[in-house]
Short mmCIF file of C-alpha atoms in Angstrom, two decimals:
data_model
loop_
_atom_site.label_atom_id
_atom_site.label_comp_id
_atom_site.label_asym_id
_atom_site.label_seq_id
_atom_site.Cartn_x
_atom_site.Cartn_y
_atom_site.Cartn_z
CA MET D 91 -0.04 -0.02 -0.05
CA ALA D 92 1.24 3.49 -0.96
CA LYS D 93 2.70 5.65 2.12
CA VAL D 94 0.51 8.58 2.64
CA LYS D 95 0.63 11.59 4.62
CA VAL D 96 -1.71 14.57 5.22
CA THR D 97 -0.09 17.74 6.75
CA TYR D 98 -2.51 20.30 8.06
CA PHE D 99 -3.19 22.33 11.22
CA ASN D 100 -4.93 20.80 14.07
CA VAL D 101 -8.33 21.66 12.66
CA LYS D 102 -10.86 20.20 10.29
CA ALA D 103 -11.51 22.80 7.83
CA LEU D 104 -9.70 22.28 4.44
CA GLY D 105 -7.82 19.44 5.51
CA GLU D 106 -10.79 17.24 6.77
CA GLY D 107 -12.07 16.49 3.39
CA ILE D 108 -8.88 14.86 2.50
CA ARG D 109 -8.63 12.99 5.72
CA MET D 110 -12.32 11.67 5.40
CA LEU D 111 -11.84 10.68 1.85
CA LEU D 112 -8.77 8.73 2.70
CA ALA D 113 -10.50 6.91 5.74
CA TYR D 114 -13.53 6.10 3.25
CA GLY D 115 -11.25 4.82 0.65
CA GLY D 116 -9.53 2.48 3.32
CA GLN D 117 -6.26 4.20 3.04
CA GLU D 118 -4.04 4.23 5.99
CA PHE D 119 -2.48 7.61 6.35
CA GLU D 120 -0.30 9.57 8.64
CA ASP D 121 -2.46 12.48 10.16
CA ILE D 122 0.22 15.38 10.78
CA ARG D 123 -1.03 18.30 12.52
CA VAL D 124 1.17 21.20 12.55
CA GLU D 125 1.24 23.69 15.40
CA ARG D 126 1.10 27.24 14.29
CA ASP D 127 4.69 28.16 15.69
CA SER D 128 6.35 25.45 13.53
CA TRP D 129 4.59 26.47 10.32
CA PRO D 130 6.97 29.37 9.23
CA GLU D 131 9.70 26.54 9.05
CA LEU D 132 7.77 24.16 7.25
CA LYS D 133 6.17 26.71 4.82
CA PRO D 134 8.95 26.98 2.18
CA LYS D 135 8.99 23.09 2.13
CA THR D 136 5.57 22.81 0.69
CA PRO D 137 4.59 23.22 -3.03
CA PHE D 138 2.96 26.58 -2.87
CA GLY D 139 3.69 27.73 0.91
CA GLN D 140 0.12 26.48 1.78
CA LEU D 141 -1.46 23.62 3.71
CA PRO D 142 -3.00 21.14 3.40
CA MET D 143 -0.55 19.00 1.64
CA LEU D 144 -0.97 15.37 0.63
CA GLU D 145 2.13 13.31 0.16
CA ILE D 146 1.94 9.94 -1.65
CA ASP D 147 5.10 7.96 -1.69
CA GLY D 148 7.04 11.15 -1.10
CA LYS D 149 5.36 13.22 -3.90
CA GLN D 150 3.68 16.19 -2.64
CA TYR D 151 0.35 17.58 -3.67
CA ALA D 152 -1.26 21.01 -2.73
CA GLN D 153 -4.77 22.50 -3.06
CA SER D 154 -7.47 20.90 -0.86
CA ILE D 155 -10.36 20.80 -3.54
CA ALA D 156 -7.85 19.37 -6.28
CA ILE D 157 -6.96 16.73 -3.77
CA CYS D 158 -10.26 15.70 -2.81
CA ARG D 159 -11.46 15.51 -6.54
CA TYR D 160 -8.54 13.15 -7.15
CA LEU D 161 -9.38 11.07 -4.07
CA GLY D 162 -13.08 11.05 -5.16
CA ARG D 163 -12.37 9.70 -8.48
CA LYS D 164 -10.14 7.20 -6.95
CA TYR D 165 -12.80 5.98 -4.37
CA GLY D 166 -15.77 5.85 -6.87
CA LEU D 167 -17.25 9.13 -5.71
CA ALA D 168 -16.86 11.00 -8.90
CA GLY D 169 -19.54 11.47 -11.61
CA THR D 170 -20.43 8.79 -13.86
CA THR D 171 -20.47 11.07 -16.92
CA PRO D 172 -18.38 14.30 -17.88
CA GLU D 173 -21.65 16.18 -17.34
CA GLU D 174 -22.02 14.98 -13.81
CA ASP D 175 -18.47 15.80 -13.06
CA LEU D 176 -19.28 19.47 -14.27
CA ILE D 177 -22.49 19.58 -11.98
CA ILE D 178 -20.41 18.32 -9.17
CA ASP D 179 -17.64 20.91 -9.75
CA GLN D 180 -19.99 23.66 -10.40
CA ASN D 181 -22.22 23.24 -7.23
CA LEU D 182 -18.91 22.80 -5.06
CA ASP D 183 -17.44 26.05 -6.62
CA PHE D 184 -20.59 27.82 -5.71
CA PHE D 185 -20.38 26.54 -1.97
CA ASN D 186 -16.63 27.37 -2.20
CA ASP D 187 -17.54 31.18 -3.15
CA ILE D 188 -19.72 31.32 -0.05
CA ARG D 189 -16.65 30.14 2.05
CA LEU D 190 -14.07 32.40 0.54
CA LYS D 191 -16.40 35.62 0.93
CA THR D 192 -16.99 34.57 4.54
CA VAL D 193 -13.50 33.72 5.46
CA ALA D 194 -12.30 36.94 3.65
CA ALA D 195 -14.47 39.11 5.95
CA ASN D 196 -13.29 37.28 9.07
CA TYR D 197 -9.56 37.91 7.96
CA GLU D 198 -10.00 41.71 7.82
CA SER D 199 -7.38 43.08 10.20
CA ASP D 200 -9.27 46.52 10.73
CA GLU D 201 -12.26 45.79 13.05
CA LYS D 202 -14.33 48.28 11.42
CA VAL D 203 -13.95 46.98 8.08
CA LYS D 204 -14.47 43.59 9.28
CA ALA D 205 -17.80 44.44 11.16
CA ASP D 206 -18.89 46.32 8.10
CA LYS D 207 -18.22 43.45 5.72
CA LEU D 208 -19.85 40.74 8.15
CA GLU D 209 -22.81 43.25 8.38
CA ASP D 210 -23.03 43.46 4.50
CA LEU D 211 -22.84 39.37 4.22
CA LYS D 212 -25.35 39.10 6.87
CA LYS D 213 -27.89 41.61 5.22
CA ASN D 214 -27.31 41.39 1.43
CA HIS D 215 -25.57 37.98 0.63
CA PHE D 216 -26.23 35.27 3.10
CA PRO D 217 -29.95 35.15 2.84
CA VAL D 218 -29.71 34.70 -0.92
CA LEU D 219 -26.57 32.41 -0.94
CA PHE D 220 -27.74 29.99 1.88
CA SER D 221 -31.29 29.75 0.57
CA LYS D 222 -29.77 28.65 -2.83
CA LEU D 223 -27.43 26.28 -1.06
CA ASP D 224 -30.19 24.89 1.00
CA GLN D 225 -32.44 24.54 -2.31
CA MET D 226 -29.57 22.70 -3.96
CA ILE D 227 -29.08 20.29 -1.10
CA LYS D 228 -32.86 19.46 -0.94
CA GLU D 229 -33.02 18.92 -4.79
CA ASN D 230 -30.23 16.53 -4.56
CA ASN D 231 -31.52 14.14 -1.94
CA GLY D 232 -29.51 15.76 0.71
CA PHE D 233 -26.29 15.88 -1.10
CA LEU D 234 -24.50 18.72 -2.80
CA ALA D 235 -24.69 17.43 -6.49
CA VAL D 236 -26.28 14.65 -8.77
CA GLY D 237 -28.54 13.30 -6.15
CA ARG D 238 -26.08 11.10 -4.29
CA LEU D 239 -22.85 10.97 -2.21
CA THR D 240 -19.89 12.50 -4.08
CA TRP D 241 -16.36 13.79 -3.03
CA ALA D 242 -17.88 17.06 -2.99
CA ASP D 243 -19.96 16.33 0.09
CA PHE D 244 -16.52 15.33 1.96
CA VAL D 245 -15.32 18.96 1.07
CA PHE D 246 -18.67 20.46 2.45
CA ALA D 247 -18.42 18.19 5.62
CA GLY D 248 -14.90 19.28 6.14
CA VAL D 249 -15.43 22.99 6.23
CA TYR D 250 -18.94 23.22 7.39
CA ASP D 251 -18.14 23.90 11.07
CA ALA D 252 -15.59 26.63 10.35
CA LEU D 253 -17.91 28.39 7.82
CA ARG D 254 -20.73 28.42 10.41
CA MET D 255 -18.43 29.89 13.01
CA PHE D 256 -17.23 32.43 10.49
CA THR D 257 -20.81 33.37 9.40
CA HIS D 258 -21.41 34.43 13.00
CA LEU D 259 -24.98 33.38 12.67
CA PRO D 260 -25.82 31.22 15.64
CA ASP D 261 -28.95 29.89 14.16
CA LEU D 262 -27.54 28.76 10.88
CA ASP D 263 -28.18 25.04 11.68
CA GLU D 264 -31.77 25.83 12.83
CA LYS D 265 -32.44 27.80 9.94
CA TYR D 266 -31.05 25.52 7.36
CA PRO D 267 -30.99 21.90 8.94
CA SER D 268 -29.96 20.52 5.55
CA PHE D 269 -26.45 21.77 6.12
CA SER D 270 -25.43 20.08 9.40
CA LYS D 271 -27.45 17.00 8.19
CA LEU D 272 -25.12 16.84 5.07
CA ARG D 273 -22.20 17.19 7.55
CA ASP D 274 -23.33 14.29 9.64
CA THR D 275 -24.24 11.97 6.91
CA VAL D 276 -20.61 12.21 5.53
CA ARG D 277 -19.31 11.90 9.28
CA SER D 278 -21.59 8.90 9.86
CA LEU D 279 -20.09 6.89 6.91
CA PRO D 280 -18.86 3.78 8.71
CA LYS D 281 -15.04 4.13 7.95
CA VAL D 282 -15.49 7.98 8.15
CA LYS D 283 -17.02 7.73 11.54
CA GLU D 284 -14.26 5.49 12.72
CA PHE D 285 -11.79 7.90 11.61
CA CYS D 286 -13.86 10.85 13.11
CA ASP D 287 -14.20 9.20 16.51
CA SER D 288 -10.47 8.54 16.87
CA ALA D 289 -9.30 11.99 15.57
CA PRO D 290 -8.45 14.94 17.98
CA LYS D 291 -11.66 16.90 18.51
CA THR D 292 -11.66 20.30 17.30
CA ASP D 293 -14.08 23.28 16.89
CA LEU D 294 -13.48 24.16 13.41
CA MET E 136 -24.21 19.70 -33.49
CA ALA E 137 -25.37 20.67 -29.95
CA LYS E 138 -26.70 24.23 -29.72
CA VAL E 139 -24.30 26.09 -27.51
CA LYS E 140 -24.52 29.73 -26.14
CA VAL E 141 -21.92 31.54 -23.92
CA THR E 142 -23.35 34.32 -21.66
CA TYR E 143 -20.93 36.80 -20.22
CA PHE E 144 -20.10 40.51 -20.11
CA ASN E 145 -18.27 42.29 -22.97
CA VAL E 146 -14.80 41.35 -21.52
CA LYS E 147 -12.39 38.46 -21.71
CA ALA E 148 -11.77 37.73 -18.02
CA LEU E 149 -13.71 34.55 -16.80
CA GLY E 150 -15.65 34.13 -20.11
CA GLU E 151 -12.72 33.92 -22.39
CA GLY E 152 -11.40 30.55 -21.48
CA ILE E 153 -14.89 29.03 -22.38
CA ARG E 154 -15.12 30.89 -25.57
CA MET E 155 -11.47 29.76 -26.48
CA LEU E 156 -11.96 26.28 -25.68
CA LEU E 157 -15.06 26.05 -27.73
CA ALA E 158 -13.30 27.65 -30.63
CA TYR E 159 -10.42 25.33 -30.16
CA GLY E 160 -12.93 22.17 -30.08
CA GLY E 161 -14.53 23.57 -33.32
CA GLN E 162 -17.92 24.03 -31.52
CA GLU E 163 -20.11 26.92 -32.99
CA PHE E 164 -21.56 28.88 -30.26
CA GLU E 165 -23.47 32.03 -29.71
CA ASP E 166 -21.29 34.56 -27.97
CA ILE E 167 -23.69 36.72 -25.90
CA ARG E 168 -22.09 39.73 -24.30
CA VAL E 169 -24.56 41.27 -21.74
CA GLU E 170 -24.54 45.06 -21.03
CA ARG E 171 -24.13 45.99 -17.30
CA ASP E 172 -27.47 47.62 -17.24
CA SER E 173 -29.46 44.61 -18.53
CA TRP E 174 -27.68 42.37 -15.91
CA PRO E 175 -30.01 42.79 -12.93
CA GLU E 176 -32.96 41.28 -15.18
CA LEU E 177 -30.86 38.47 -16.40
CA LYS E 178 -29.35 37.75 -12.91
CA PRO E 179 -32.00 35.74 -11.38
CA LYS E 180 -32.29 33.51 -14.63
CA THR E 181 -28.91 31.95 -14.19
CA PRO E 182 -28.08 29.05 -12.13
CA PHE E 183 -26.40 30.90 -9.38
CA GLY E 184 -26.97 34.67 -10.09
CA GLN E 185 -23.48 34.66 -11.74
CA LEU E 186 -21.89 34.91 -15.13
CA PRO E 187 -20.34 33.34 -17.14
CA MET E 188 -23.08 30.73 -18.09
CA LEU E 189 -22.68 27.90 -20.73
CA GLU E 190 -25.83 26.55 -22.32
CA ILE E 191 -25.87 23.28 -24.10
CA ASP E 192 -29.07 22.42 -25.78
CA GLY E 193 -30.90 24.51 -23.18
CA LYS E 194 -29.28 23.23 -20.24
CA GLN E 195 -27.46 25.79 -18.19
CA TYR E 196 -24.03 25.35 -16.46
CA ALA E 197 -22.09 27.97 -14.33
CA GLN E 198 -18.75 28.53 -12.63
CA SER E 199 -16.01 29.09 -15.33
CA ILE E 200 -13.42 26.87 -14.14
CA ALA E 201 -15.86 23.94 -13.72
CA ILE E 202 -16.78 24.54 -17.22
CA CYS E 203 -13.29 24.92 -18.59
CA ARG E 204 -12.50 21.64 -17.03
CA TYR E 205 -15.36 19.91 -18.57
CA LEU E 206 -14.79 21.36 -22.05
CA GLY E 207 -11.04 20.58 -21.90
CA ARG E 208 -11.73 16.97 -21.29
CA LYS E 209 -14.17 17.17 -24.05
CA TYR E 210 -11.50 18.23 -26.37
CA GLY E 211 -8.50 16.23 -25.42
CA LEU E 212 -6.89 18.85 -23.03
CA ALA E 213 -7.16 16.98 -19.81
CA GLY E 214 -4.61 14.86 -18.00
CA THR E 215 -3.78 11.39 -19.20
CA THR E 216 -3.87 9.91 -15.64
CA PRO E 217 -5.88 10.85 -12.51
CA GLU E 218 -2.42 12.22 -11.00
CA GLU E 219 -1.99 14.59 -14.09
CA ASP E 220 -5.46 16.00 -13.50
CA LEU E 221 -4.62 16.58 -10.13
CA ILE E 222 -1.55 18.57 -11.05
CA ILE E 223 -3.37 20.60 -13.47
CA ASP E 224 -6.08 21.23 -10.96
CA GLN E 225 -3.46 22.19 -8.35
CA ASN E 226 -1.47 24.46 -10.27
CA LEU E 227 -4.62 26.31 -11.86
CA ASP E 228 -6.06 26.64 -8.34
CA PHE E 229 -2.58 28.29 -7.23
CA PHE E 230 -3.02 30.68 -9.81
CA ASN E 231 -6.55 31.12 -9.20
CA ASP E 232 -5.80 32.15 -5.61
CA ILE E 233 -3.56 34.93 -6.93
CA ARG E 234 -6.46 36.12 -9.02
CA LEU E 235 -8.89 36.07 -6.18
CA LYS E 236 -6.55 38.04 -3.73
CA THR E 237 -5.88 40.65 -6.57
CA VAL E 238 -9.43 41.04 -7.58
CA ALA E 239 -10.70 41.36 -3.90
CA ALA E 240 -8.26 44.14 -3.25
CA ASN E 241 -9.55 46.14 -6.33
CA TYR E 242 -13.23 45.61 -5.32
CA GLU E 243 -12.90 47.43 -1.97
CA SER E 244 -15.09 50.15 -1.86
CA ASP E 245 -13.12 52.09 0.70
CA GLU E 246 -10.18 53.78 -1.13
CA LYS E 247 -7.92 53.71 1.79
CA VAL E 248 -8.54 50.06 2.51
CA LYS E 249 -8.11 49.22 -1.34
CA ALA E 250 -4.65 51.30 -1.42
CA ASP E 251 -3.54 49.50 1.77
CA LYS E 252 -4.45 46.13 0.36
CA LEU E 253 -2.77 46.53 -3.04
CA GLU E 254 0.32 48.00 -1.32
CA ASP E 255 0.34 44.65 0.82
CA LEU E 256 0.09 42.52 -2.18
CA LYS E 257 2.81 44.47 -3.98
CA LYS E 258 5.03 44.35 -0.94
CA ASN E 259 4.49 40.97 0.70
CA HIS E 260 2.68 38.64 -1.64
CA PHE E 261 3.22 39.42 -5.43
CA PRO E 262 7.10 38.90 -5.41
CA VAL E 263 6.72 35.30 -3.98
CA LEU E 264 3.49 34.37 -5.94
CA PHE E 265 4.68 35.51 -9.25
CA SER E 266 7.99 34.25 -8.86
CA LYS E 267 6.60 30.89 -8.10
CA LEU E 268 4.00 31.03 -10.85
CA ASP E 269 6.80 32.02 -13.21
CA GLN E 270 8.94 29.04 -12.08
CA MET E 271 5.75 26.81 -12.50
CA ILE E 272 5.46 27.88 -16.28
CA LYS E 273 9.09 27.54 -17.04
CA GLU E 274 9.39 24.17 -15.41
CA ASN E 275 6.31 23.03 -17.72
CA ASN E 276 7.67 23.96 -21.11
CA GLY E 277 5.79 27.29 -20.93
CA PHE E 278 2.57 25.87 -19.84
CA LEU E 279 0.68 25.90 -16.54
CA ALA E 280 1.28 22.19 -15.78
CA VAL E 281 2.27 18.71 -17.07
CA GLY E 282 4.57 20.18 -19.54
CA ARG E 283 2.13 20.61 -22.48
CA LEU E 284 -1.00 22.45 -23.42
CA THR E 285 -4.09 21.75 -21.25
CA TRP E 286 -7.41 23.42 -20.58
CA ALA E 287 -5.92 25.27 -17.54
CA ASP E 288 -3.75 27.35 -20.05
CA PHE E 289 -7.04 28.46 -21.48
CA VAL E 290 -8.38 29.66 -18.20
CA PHE E 291 -4.99 31.63 -17.73
CA ALA E 292 -5.04 33.11 -21.08
CA GLY E 293 -8.60 34.31 -20.69
CA VAL E 294 -8.01 36.16 -17.48
CA TYR E 295 -4.28 37.25 -17.64
CA ASP E 296 -5.00 40.68 -19.04
CA ALA E 297 -7.59 41.36 -16.18
CA LEU E 298 -5.22 40.06 -13.73
CA ARG E 299 -2.46 42.23 -14.91
CA MET E 300 -4.65 45.44 -14.89
CA PHE E 301 -5.58 44.62 -11.33
CA THR E 302 -2.06 44.08 -9.98
CA HIS E 303 -1.24 47.82 -10.93
CA LEU E 304 2.19 46.55 -11.84
CA PRO E 305 2.93 48.19 -15.14
CA ASP E 306 6.09 46.27 -15.47
CA LEU E 307 4.39 42.56 -15.02
CA ASP E 308 4.92 41.48 -18.59
CA GLU E 309 8.52 42.66 -18.78
CA LYS E 310 9.43 41.15 -15.34
CA TYR E 311 7.80 37.68 -16.01
CA PRO E 312 7.72 37.35 -19.81
CA SER E 313 6.61 33.84 -19.38
CA PHE E 314 2.93 35.12 -18.35
CA SER E 315 2.22 37.02 -21.51
CA LYS E 316 4.12 34.40 -23.82
CA LEU E 317 1.62 31.71 -22.23
CA ARG E 318 -1.35 33.94 -22.99
CA ASP E 319 -0.16 34.46 -26.52
CA THR E 320 0.65 30.72 -27.07
CA VAL E 321 -2.99 30.04 -26.31
CA ARG E 322 -4.52 32.84 -28.29
CA SER E 323 -2.45 31.90 -31.40
CA LEU E 324 -3.67 28.36 -31.76
CA PRO E 325 -5.10 28.26 -35.13
CA LYS E 326 -8.94 27.95 -34.40
CA VAL E 327 -8.51 30.16 -31.30
CA LYS E 328 -6.62 32.85 -33.30
CA GLU E 329 -9.63 33.00 -35.63
CA PHE E 330 -12.10 33.50 -32.80
CA CYS E 331 -9.88 36.16 -31.07
CA ASP E 332 -9.64 38.03 -34.32
CA SER E 333 -13.17 38.25 -34.99
CA ALA E 334 -14.28 38.82 -31.50
CA PRO E 335 -14.81 42.27 -30.03
CA LYS E 336 -11.85 43.80 -28.83
CA THR E 337 -11.55 44.46 -25.04
CA ASP E 338 -8.88 45.65 -22.46
CA LEU E 339 -9.61 42.94 -19.98
#
């Protein structure tokens, strides 16, 4: 069996989709969780100065969504036609746009700018975007695309807790129960559950 | 032949990769360019309230990179192994991260915030990121990944002029000649050139 390592921080977020896909595929892997203060030393040794990073027999890969697409294909979680793959990619990219907007607002260093951006998201963007996302999941039998489990759901399930925190919407789960339900669907898959149960517990 | 429409604004940017891939594939298409003032009316009729949009025999698809990946696969411009596809996706996502950071700074409504972000990019991010991108292209025979032409190069060639403008670096072409060279390589491909020559001329 290939020697596989996942390197990321000690959070779920962008690394968790990769970890859960490997668990789903029955692939043993070393789950390396880097402390923030050792990151500057590791950074120049990664492909693009970013984490997560996947290593397969010494070969390094970066970019979490690219990695999850690759693993999904490997473990039978991709589309069955090119059109299905397009729909999976399209729906996940829509979700990822929401994530990026939300994270960007939270990373503003100026508190006033941050507050204004979060307010703008809450007022003018979240209602439309989350309602669209909710509709998407409902139309797909509780999944993100093509009416069944795909690798995109692993990405969603990995980052959902971090996204929810960054929205600062305490009622997100209650308002759109389809979101946490999809996260739980993925995290309850037998081999994935086994991994999640034994992994370090983190808030995001 | 399928009836294909591309709907976008009258710029290259995120729509151009799709248009050039269709031209490369010999697929006739209707090149619809929406005026800014008719966008609010069209917006709710698109899959996610976003452009570009691709329509194939009436079916609508969104998300430019997802669409380009699909067309690239259709026209023989994808990887030949799952690992090659991972590298194409990974390298393009790295480039897209640079684009997103750059566009986000330009879209700041507060002039002071915008100026500070552009200054931070110029000082602390662009040198590292563009040098890495340059190295990536050089290591891949002038392409973005796997040493030969792929669909990712069409995405790059489509957005490069907009990216360059948004960097506010007048010497980007001179400093990293590999960038404009890659854009020109794609735009010079016989059927692509024919499309580009007959398309409306736009700065970005």
